Protein backbone atom coordinates (compact mmCIF):
# COMPACT_ATOMS: atom_id res chain seq x y z
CA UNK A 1 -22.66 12.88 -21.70
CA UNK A 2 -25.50 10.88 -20.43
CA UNK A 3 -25.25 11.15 -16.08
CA UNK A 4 -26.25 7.37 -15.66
CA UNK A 5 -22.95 6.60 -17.76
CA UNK A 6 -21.43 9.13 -15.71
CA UNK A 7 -22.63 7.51 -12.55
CA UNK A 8 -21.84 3.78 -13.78
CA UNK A 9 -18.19 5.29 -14.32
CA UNK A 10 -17.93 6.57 -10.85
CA UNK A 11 -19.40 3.49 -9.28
CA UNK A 12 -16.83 1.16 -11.14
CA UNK A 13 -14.13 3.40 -9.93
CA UNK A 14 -14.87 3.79 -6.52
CA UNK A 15 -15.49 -0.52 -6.09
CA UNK A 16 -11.77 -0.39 -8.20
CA UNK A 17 -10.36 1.27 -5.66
CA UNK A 18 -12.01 -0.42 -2.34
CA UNK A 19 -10.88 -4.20 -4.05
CA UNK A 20 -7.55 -2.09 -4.50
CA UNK A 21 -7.61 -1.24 -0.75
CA UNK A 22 -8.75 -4.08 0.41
CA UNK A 23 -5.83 -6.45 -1.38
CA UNK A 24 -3.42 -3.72 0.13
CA UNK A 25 -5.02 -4.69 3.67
CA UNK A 26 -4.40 -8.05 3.23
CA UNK A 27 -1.47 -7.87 2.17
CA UNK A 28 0.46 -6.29 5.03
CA UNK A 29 -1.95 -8.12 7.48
CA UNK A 30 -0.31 -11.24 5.43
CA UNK A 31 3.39 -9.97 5.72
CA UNK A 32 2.69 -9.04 9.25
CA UNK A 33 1.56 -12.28 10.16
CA UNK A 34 4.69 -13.71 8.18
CA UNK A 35 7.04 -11.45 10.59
CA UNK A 36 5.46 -12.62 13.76
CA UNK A 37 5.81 -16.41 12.85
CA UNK A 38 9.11 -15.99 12.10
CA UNK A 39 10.51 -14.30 14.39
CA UNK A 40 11.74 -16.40 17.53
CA UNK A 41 11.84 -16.15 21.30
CA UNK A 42 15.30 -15.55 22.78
CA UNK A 43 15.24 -17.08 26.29
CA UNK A 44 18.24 -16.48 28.92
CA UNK A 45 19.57 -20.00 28.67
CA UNK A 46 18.83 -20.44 24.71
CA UNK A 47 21.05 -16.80 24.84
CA UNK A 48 23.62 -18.13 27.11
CA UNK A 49 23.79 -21.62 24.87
CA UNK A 50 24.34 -19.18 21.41
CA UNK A 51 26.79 -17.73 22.47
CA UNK A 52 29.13 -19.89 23.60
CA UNK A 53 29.06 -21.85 20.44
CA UNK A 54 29.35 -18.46 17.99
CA UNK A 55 31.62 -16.25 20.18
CA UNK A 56 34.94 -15.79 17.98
CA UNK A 57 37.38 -15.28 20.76
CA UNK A 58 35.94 -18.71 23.04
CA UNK A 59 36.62 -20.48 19.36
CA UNK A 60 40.07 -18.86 19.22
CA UNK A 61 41.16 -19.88 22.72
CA UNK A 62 39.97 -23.64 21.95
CA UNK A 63 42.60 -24.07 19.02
CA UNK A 64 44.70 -22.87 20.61
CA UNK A 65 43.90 -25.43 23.51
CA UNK A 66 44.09 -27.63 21.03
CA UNK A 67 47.31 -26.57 19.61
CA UNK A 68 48.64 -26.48 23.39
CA UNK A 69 47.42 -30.60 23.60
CA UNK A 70 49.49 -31.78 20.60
CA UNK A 71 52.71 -29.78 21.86
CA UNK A 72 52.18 -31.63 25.19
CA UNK A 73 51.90 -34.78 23.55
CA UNK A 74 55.31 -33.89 21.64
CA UNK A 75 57.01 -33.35 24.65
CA UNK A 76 56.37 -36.57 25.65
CA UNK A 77 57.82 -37.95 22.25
CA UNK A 78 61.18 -36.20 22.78
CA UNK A 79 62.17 -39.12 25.33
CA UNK A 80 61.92 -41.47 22.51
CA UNK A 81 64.81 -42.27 20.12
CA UNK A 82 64.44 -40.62 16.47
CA UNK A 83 64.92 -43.31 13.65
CA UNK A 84 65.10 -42.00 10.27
CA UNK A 85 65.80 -44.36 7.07
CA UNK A 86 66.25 -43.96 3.27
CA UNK A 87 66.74 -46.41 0.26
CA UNK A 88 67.47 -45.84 -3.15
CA UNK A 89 67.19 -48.22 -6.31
CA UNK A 90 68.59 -47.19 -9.93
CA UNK A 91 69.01 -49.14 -13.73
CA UNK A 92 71.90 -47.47 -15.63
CA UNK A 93 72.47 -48.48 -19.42
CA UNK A 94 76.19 -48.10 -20.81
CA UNK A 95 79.73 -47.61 -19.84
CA UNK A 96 79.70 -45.86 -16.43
CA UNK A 97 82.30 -46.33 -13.38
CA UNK A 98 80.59 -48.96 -10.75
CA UNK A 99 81.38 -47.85 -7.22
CA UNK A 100 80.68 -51.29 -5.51
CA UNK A 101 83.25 -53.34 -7.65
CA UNK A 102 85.52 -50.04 -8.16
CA UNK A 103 85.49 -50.82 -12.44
CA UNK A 104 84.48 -49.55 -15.52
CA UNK A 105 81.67 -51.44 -16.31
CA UNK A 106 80.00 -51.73 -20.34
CA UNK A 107 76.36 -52.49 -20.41
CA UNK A 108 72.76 -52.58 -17.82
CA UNK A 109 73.59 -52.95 -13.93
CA UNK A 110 71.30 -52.24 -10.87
CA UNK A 111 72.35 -50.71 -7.85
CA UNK A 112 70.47 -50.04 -4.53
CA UNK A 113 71.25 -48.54 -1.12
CA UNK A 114 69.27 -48.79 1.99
CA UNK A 115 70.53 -47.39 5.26
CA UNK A 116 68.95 -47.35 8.86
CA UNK A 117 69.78 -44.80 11.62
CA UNK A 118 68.92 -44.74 15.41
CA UNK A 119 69.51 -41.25 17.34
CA UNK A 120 68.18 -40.85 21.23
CA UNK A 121 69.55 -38.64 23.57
CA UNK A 122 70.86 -39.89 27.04
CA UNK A 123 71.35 -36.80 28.71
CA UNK A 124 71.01 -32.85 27.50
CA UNK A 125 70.72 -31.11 31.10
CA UNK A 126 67.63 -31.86 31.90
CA UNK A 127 66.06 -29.77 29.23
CA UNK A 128 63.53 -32.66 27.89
CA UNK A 129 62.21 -32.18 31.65
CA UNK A 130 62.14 -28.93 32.24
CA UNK A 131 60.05 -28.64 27.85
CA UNK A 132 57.43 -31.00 29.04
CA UNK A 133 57.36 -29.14 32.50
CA UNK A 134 56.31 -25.99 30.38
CA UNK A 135 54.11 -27.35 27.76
CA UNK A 136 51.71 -29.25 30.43
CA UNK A 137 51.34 -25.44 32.15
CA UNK A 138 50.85 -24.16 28.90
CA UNK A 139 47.95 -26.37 27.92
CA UNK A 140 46.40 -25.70 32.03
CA UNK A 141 46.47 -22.38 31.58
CA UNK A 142 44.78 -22.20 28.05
CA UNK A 143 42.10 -24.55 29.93
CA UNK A 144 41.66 -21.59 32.25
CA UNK A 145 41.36 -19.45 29.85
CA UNK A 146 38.55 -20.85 28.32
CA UNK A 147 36.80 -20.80 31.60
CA UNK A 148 37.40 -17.50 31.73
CA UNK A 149 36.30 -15.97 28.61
CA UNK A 150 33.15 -18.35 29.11
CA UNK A 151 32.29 -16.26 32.30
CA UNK A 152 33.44 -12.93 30.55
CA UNK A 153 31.15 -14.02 27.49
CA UNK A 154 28.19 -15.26 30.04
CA UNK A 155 28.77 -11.78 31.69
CA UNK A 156 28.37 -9.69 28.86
CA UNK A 157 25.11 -11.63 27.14
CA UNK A 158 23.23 -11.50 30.72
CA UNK A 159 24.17 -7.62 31.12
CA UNK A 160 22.87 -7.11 27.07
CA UNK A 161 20.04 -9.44 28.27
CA UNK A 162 18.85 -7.64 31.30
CA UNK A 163 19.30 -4.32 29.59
CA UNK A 164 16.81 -5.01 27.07
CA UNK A 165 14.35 -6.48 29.67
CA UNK A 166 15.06 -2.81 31.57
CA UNK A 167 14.42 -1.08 28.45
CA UNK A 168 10.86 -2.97 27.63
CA UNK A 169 9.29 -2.49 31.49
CA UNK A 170 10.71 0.88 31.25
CA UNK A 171 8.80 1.49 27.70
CA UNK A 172 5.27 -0.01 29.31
CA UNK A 173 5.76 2.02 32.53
CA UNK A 174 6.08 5.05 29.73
CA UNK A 175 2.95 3.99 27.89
CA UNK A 176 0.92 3.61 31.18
CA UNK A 177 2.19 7.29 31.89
CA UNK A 178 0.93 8.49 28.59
CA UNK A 179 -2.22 6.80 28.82
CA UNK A 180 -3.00 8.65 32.35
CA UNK A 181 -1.57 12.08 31.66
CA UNK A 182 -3.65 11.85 28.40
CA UNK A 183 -7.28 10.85 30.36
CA UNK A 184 -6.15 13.84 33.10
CA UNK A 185 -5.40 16.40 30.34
CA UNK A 186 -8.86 15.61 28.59
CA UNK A 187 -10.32 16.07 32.18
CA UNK A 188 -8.99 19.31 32.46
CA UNK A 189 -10.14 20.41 29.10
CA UNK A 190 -13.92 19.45 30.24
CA UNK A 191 -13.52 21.07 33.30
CA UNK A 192 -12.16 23.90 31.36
CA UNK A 193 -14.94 24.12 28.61
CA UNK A 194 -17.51 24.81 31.93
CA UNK A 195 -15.47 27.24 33.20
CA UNK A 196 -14.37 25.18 37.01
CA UNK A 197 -10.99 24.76 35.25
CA UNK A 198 -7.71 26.02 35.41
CA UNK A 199 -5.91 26.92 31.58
CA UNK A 200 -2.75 26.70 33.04
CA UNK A 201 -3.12 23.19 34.21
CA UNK A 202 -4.16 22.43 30.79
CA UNK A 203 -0.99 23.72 29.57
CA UNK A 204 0.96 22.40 32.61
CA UNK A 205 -0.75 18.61 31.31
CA UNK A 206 0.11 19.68 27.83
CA UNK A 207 3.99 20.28 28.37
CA UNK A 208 4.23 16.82 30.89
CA UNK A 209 2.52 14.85 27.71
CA UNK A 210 5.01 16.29 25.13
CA UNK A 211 7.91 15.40 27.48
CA UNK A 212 6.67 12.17 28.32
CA UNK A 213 6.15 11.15 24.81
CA UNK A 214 9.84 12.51 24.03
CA UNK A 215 10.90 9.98 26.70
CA UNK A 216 9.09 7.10 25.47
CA UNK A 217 10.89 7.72 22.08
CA UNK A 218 14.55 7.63 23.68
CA UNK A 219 13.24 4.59 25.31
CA UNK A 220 12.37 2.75 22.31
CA UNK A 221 15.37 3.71 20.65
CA UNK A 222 16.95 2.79 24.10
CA UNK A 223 15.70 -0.62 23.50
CA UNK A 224 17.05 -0.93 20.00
CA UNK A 225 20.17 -0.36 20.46
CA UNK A 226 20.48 -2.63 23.53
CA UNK A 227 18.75 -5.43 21.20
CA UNK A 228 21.14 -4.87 18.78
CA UNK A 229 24.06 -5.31 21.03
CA UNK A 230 22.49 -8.29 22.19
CA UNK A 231 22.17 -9.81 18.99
CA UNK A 232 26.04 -8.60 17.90
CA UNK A 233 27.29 -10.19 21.07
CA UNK A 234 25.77 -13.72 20.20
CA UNK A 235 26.81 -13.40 16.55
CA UNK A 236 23.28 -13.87 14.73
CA UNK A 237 22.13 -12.38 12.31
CA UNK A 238 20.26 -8.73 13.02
CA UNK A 239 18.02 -8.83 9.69
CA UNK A 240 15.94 -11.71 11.05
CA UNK A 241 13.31 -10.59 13.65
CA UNK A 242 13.96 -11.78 17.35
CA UNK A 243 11.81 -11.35 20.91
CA UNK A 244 13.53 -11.25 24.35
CA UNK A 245 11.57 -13.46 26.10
CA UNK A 246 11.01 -12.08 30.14
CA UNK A 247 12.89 -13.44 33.54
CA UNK A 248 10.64 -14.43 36.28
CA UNK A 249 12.35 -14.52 39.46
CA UNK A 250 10.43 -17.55 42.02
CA UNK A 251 12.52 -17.23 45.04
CA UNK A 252 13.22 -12.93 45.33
CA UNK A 253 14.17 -13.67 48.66
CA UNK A 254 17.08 -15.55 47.97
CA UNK A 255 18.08 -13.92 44.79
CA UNK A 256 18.58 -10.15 47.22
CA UNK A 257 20.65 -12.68 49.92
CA UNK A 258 24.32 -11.30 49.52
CA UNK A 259 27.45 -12.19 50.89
CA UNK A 260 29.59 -9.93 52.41
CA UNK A 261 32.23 -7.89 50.30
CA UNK A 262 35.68 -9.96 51.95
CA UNK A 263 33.58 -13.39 51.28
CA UNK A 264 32.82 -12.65 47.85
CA UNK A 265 36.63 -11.68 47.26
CA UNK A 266 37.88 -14.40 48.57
CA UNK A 267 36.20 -17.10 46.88
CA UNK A 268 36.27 -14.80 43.67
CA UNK A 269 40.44 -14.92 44.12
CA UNK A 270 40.39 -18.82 44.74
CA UNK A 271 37.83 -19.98 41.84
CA UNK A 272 39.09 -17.13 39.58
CA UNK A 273 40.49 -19.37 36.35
CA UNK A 274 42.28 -15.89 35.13
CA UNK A 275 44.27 -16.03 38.37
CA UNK A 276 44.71 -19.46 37.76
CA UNK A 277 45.65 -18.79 33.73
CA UNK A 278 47.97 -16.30 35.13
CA UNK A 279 49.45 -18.49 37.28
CA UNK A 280 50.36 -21.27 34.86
CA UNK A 281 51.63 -19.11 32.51
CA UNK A 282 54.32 -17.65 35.13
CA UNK A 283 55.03 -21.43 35.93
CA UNK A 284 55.64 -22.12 31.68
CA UNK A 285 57.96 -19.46 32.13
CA UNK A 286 59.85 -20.46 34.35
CA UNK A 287 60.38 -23.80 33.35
CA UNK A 288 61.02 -22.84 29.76
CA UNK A 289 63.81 -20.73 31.35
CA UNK A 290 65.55 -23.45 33.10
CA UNK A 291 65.39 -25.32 29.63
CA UNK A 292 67.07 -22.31 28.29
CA UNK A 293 70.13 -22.82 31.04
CA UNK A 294 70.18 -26.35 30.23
CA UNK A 295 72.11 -25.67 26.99
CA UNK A 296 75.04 -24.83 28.87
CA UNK A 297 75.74 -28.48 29.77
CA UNK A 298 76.89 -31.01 27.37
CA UNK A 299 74.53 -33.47 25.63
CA UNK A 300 75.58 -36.87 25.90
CA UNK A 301 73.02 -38.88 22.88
CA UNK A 302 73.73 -42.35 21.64
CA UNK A 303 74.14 -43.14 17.52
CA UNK A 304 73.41 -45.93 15.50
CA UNK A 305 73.64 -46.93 11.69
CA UNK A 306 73.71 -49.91 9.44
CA UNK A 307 73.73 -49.24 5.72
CA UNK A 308 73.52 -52.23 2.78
CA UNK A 309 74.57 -51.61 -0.82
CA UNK A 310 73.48 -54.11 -3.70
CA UNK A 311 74.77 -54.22 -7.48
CA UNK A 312 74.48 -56.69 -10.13
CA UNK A 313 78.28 -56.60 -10.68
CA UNK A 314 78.68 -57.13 -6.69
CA UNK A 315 75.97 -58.85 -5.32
CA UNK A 316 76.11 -57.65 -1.53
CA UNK A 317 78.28 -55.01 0.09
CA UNK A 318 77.04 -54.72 3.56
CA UNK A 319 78.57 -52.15 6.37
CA UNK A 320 77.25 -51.39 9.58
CA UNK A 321 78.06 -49.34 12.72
CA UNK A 322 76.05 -50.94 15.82
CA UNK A 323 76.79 -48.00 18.22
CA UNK A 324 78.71 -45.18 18.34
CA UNK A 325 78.45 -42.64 21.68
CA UNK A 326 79.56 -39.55 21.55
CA UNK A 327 79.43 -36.19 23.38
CA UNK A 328 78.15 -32.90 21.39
C-alpha cells in the first residue's frame, strides 16, 4: 500500500477523533453549565419559609385545628332548638282502604302528610356548658400546638442548616490544609534531593497528607449527608441540585450576649405554647368530665308537633300538639 494513502488514513483518523473529543468537551461543559443554572440558592429564611408550608405533621395539626373550630362552633348550636320536618305526597289507582275517611274507596285518590316538630332542651345538668367549656380548650390547645411544632420544625431546619454551613468551612479549612502540607512536603523533597534534608520528614509529610486527605473525604461525605437531611426535613425533592447559601453574622457582639440559665427558664416556661397545649388539654378534661356527671340529673326539654293530612276523599284532616313538656 502506497504510504501517502497510508498517511491520508491516519490524518483523517486522528482529526475524527479530536472533532470526537472536542463535541465530548462541549458537551459536559454544556450539561455542566445546565446543572449550575438550575440549581438554586437555599437561604435561611427561604429554608425556614419551605418548611413550614411542606412539613406533614404542621399540616396535620392545622386540620385538626380546623376540625377543633367546627366542633366549637357546634357547641354553640346545641343551645338552639332542633326542628326536624317531613312530608309525603302519593296517587293510588283502585280499590284500597282510605285512612282519612276510614272507607273502602274504588278508583284514583291523593293523599299527603306533612308534619313539623320542635325539640330544645331546657335543662340537662349543665352538660351543654360544661361541652362548649371543653371544645373552646380543645381548639386553644391545638392553636398551641401549632406554635409549637412551628418552633420544633424552625429548630430542626436551622440545626440541618448550620450543620451544612459547619461541614462546608470545615471542607475549605481541609483544602487549605492540603494545599500547605502539599507545598511543605515538595519542600522537603528539594531539600532532600541536595542532601540538607531529612527522609523521615518526608515520610512524616507523606503520612499527615494521606490522613488529611482521608479527612477531607469524611468531610465531604459529612456534608452530604447533612444536605440531604436538610433537604428531607423541608420535603423537596433531593434529585434537583440545591446550594446552601452562607450566614453572615453583623452584630457578633450581640449574637454571644446570653442570658443567664434561671432567666432563660423562666421565660422559656411562660412563652412555652407546649406548656400551654398541655395545659388546655388538662382543662378539656376536666370539663368533659363534669359533662360526664351531668347525666346523672334529669333532663327537662320542651316538645312540639303539628302534623296536616290531605285526601281527595277528605279534603283536610288537621291535628296538632302546640307543646308538650316532659321530663326524660
Amino acid at each position: 500500500m502506497n504510504k501517502g494513502i497510508v498517511k491520508r488514513i491516519a490524518f483523517m483518523m486522528t482529526l475524527l477523533w479530536l472533532s470526537g473529543m472536542v463535541a465530548v468537551a462541549q458537551e459536559e461543559n454544556a450539561t455542566q453549565a445546565d446543572s449550575s443554572a438550575q440549581s438554586k440558592m437555599l437561604t435561611l429564611d427561604e429554608c425556614l419559609k419551605i418548611a413550614m408550608d411542606n412539613n406533614i405533621q404542621l399540616k396535620q395539626i392545622r386540620n385538626n385545628t380546623r376540625i377543633a373550630k367546627a366542633n366549637d362552633f357546634q357547641a354553640i348550636m346545641n343551645y338552639l332548638p332542633s326542628l326536624s320536618g317531613f312530608g309525603n305526597y302519593s296517587w293510588n289507582n283502585g280499590t284500597a282502604f282510605d285512612n282519612s275517611s276510614g272507607q273502602f274507596f274504588t278508583g284514583s285518590r291523593e293523599n299527603s302528610f306533612l308534619s313539623l316538630n320542635a325539640d330544645m332542651v331546657l335543662f340537662n345538668g349543665m352538660a351543654n356548658h360544661f361541652n362548649k367549656k371543653a371544645t373552646a380548650k380543645t381548639l386553644e390547645s391545638n392553636v398551641n400546638q401549632i406554635k409549637a411544632t412551628e418552633q420544633t420544625v424552625n429548630a430542626t431546619v436551622l440545626g440541618a442548616y448550620l450543620n451544612v454551613i459547619l461541614d462546608k468551612k470545615r471542607s475549605e479549612i481541609s483544602e487549605d490544609r492540603i494545599e500547605l502540607l502539599q507545598a511543605q512536603l515538595e519542600r522537603e523533597k528539594k531539600r532532600n534531593e541536595v542532601g540538607v534534608g531529612d527522609l523521615a520528614q518526608v515520610y512524616n509529610f507523606q503520612s499527615q497528607l494521606a490522613n488529611e486527605n482521608l479527612n477531607y473525604v469524611n468531610l465531604q461525605n459529612q456534608f452530604k449527608r447533612d444536605k440531604l437531611a436538610l433537604l428531607q426535613a423541608l420535603q423537596l425533592d433531593v434529585s434537583k441540585q440545591y446550594k446552601v447559601a452562607p450566614i453572615s453574622l453583623e452584630e457578633e457582639a450581640a449574637v454571644l450576649e446570653s442570658d443567664s440559665f434561671s432567666e432563660v427558664l423562666a421565660q422559656s416556661v411562660l412563652y412555652s405554647p407546649s406548656l400551654k397545649s398541655a395545659n388546655a388539654n388538662v382543662e378539656a378534661a376536666k370539663f368533659r368530665h363534669r359533662a360526664a356527671q351531668s347525666a346523672y340529673l334529669p333532663t327537662l326539654r320542651v316538645l312540639g308537633s303539628y302534623s296536616t293530612q290531605y285526601s281527595s276523599l277528605n279534603k283536610d284532616n288537621s291535628s296538632g300538639t302546640p307543646v308538650d313538656l316532659s321530663i326524660a
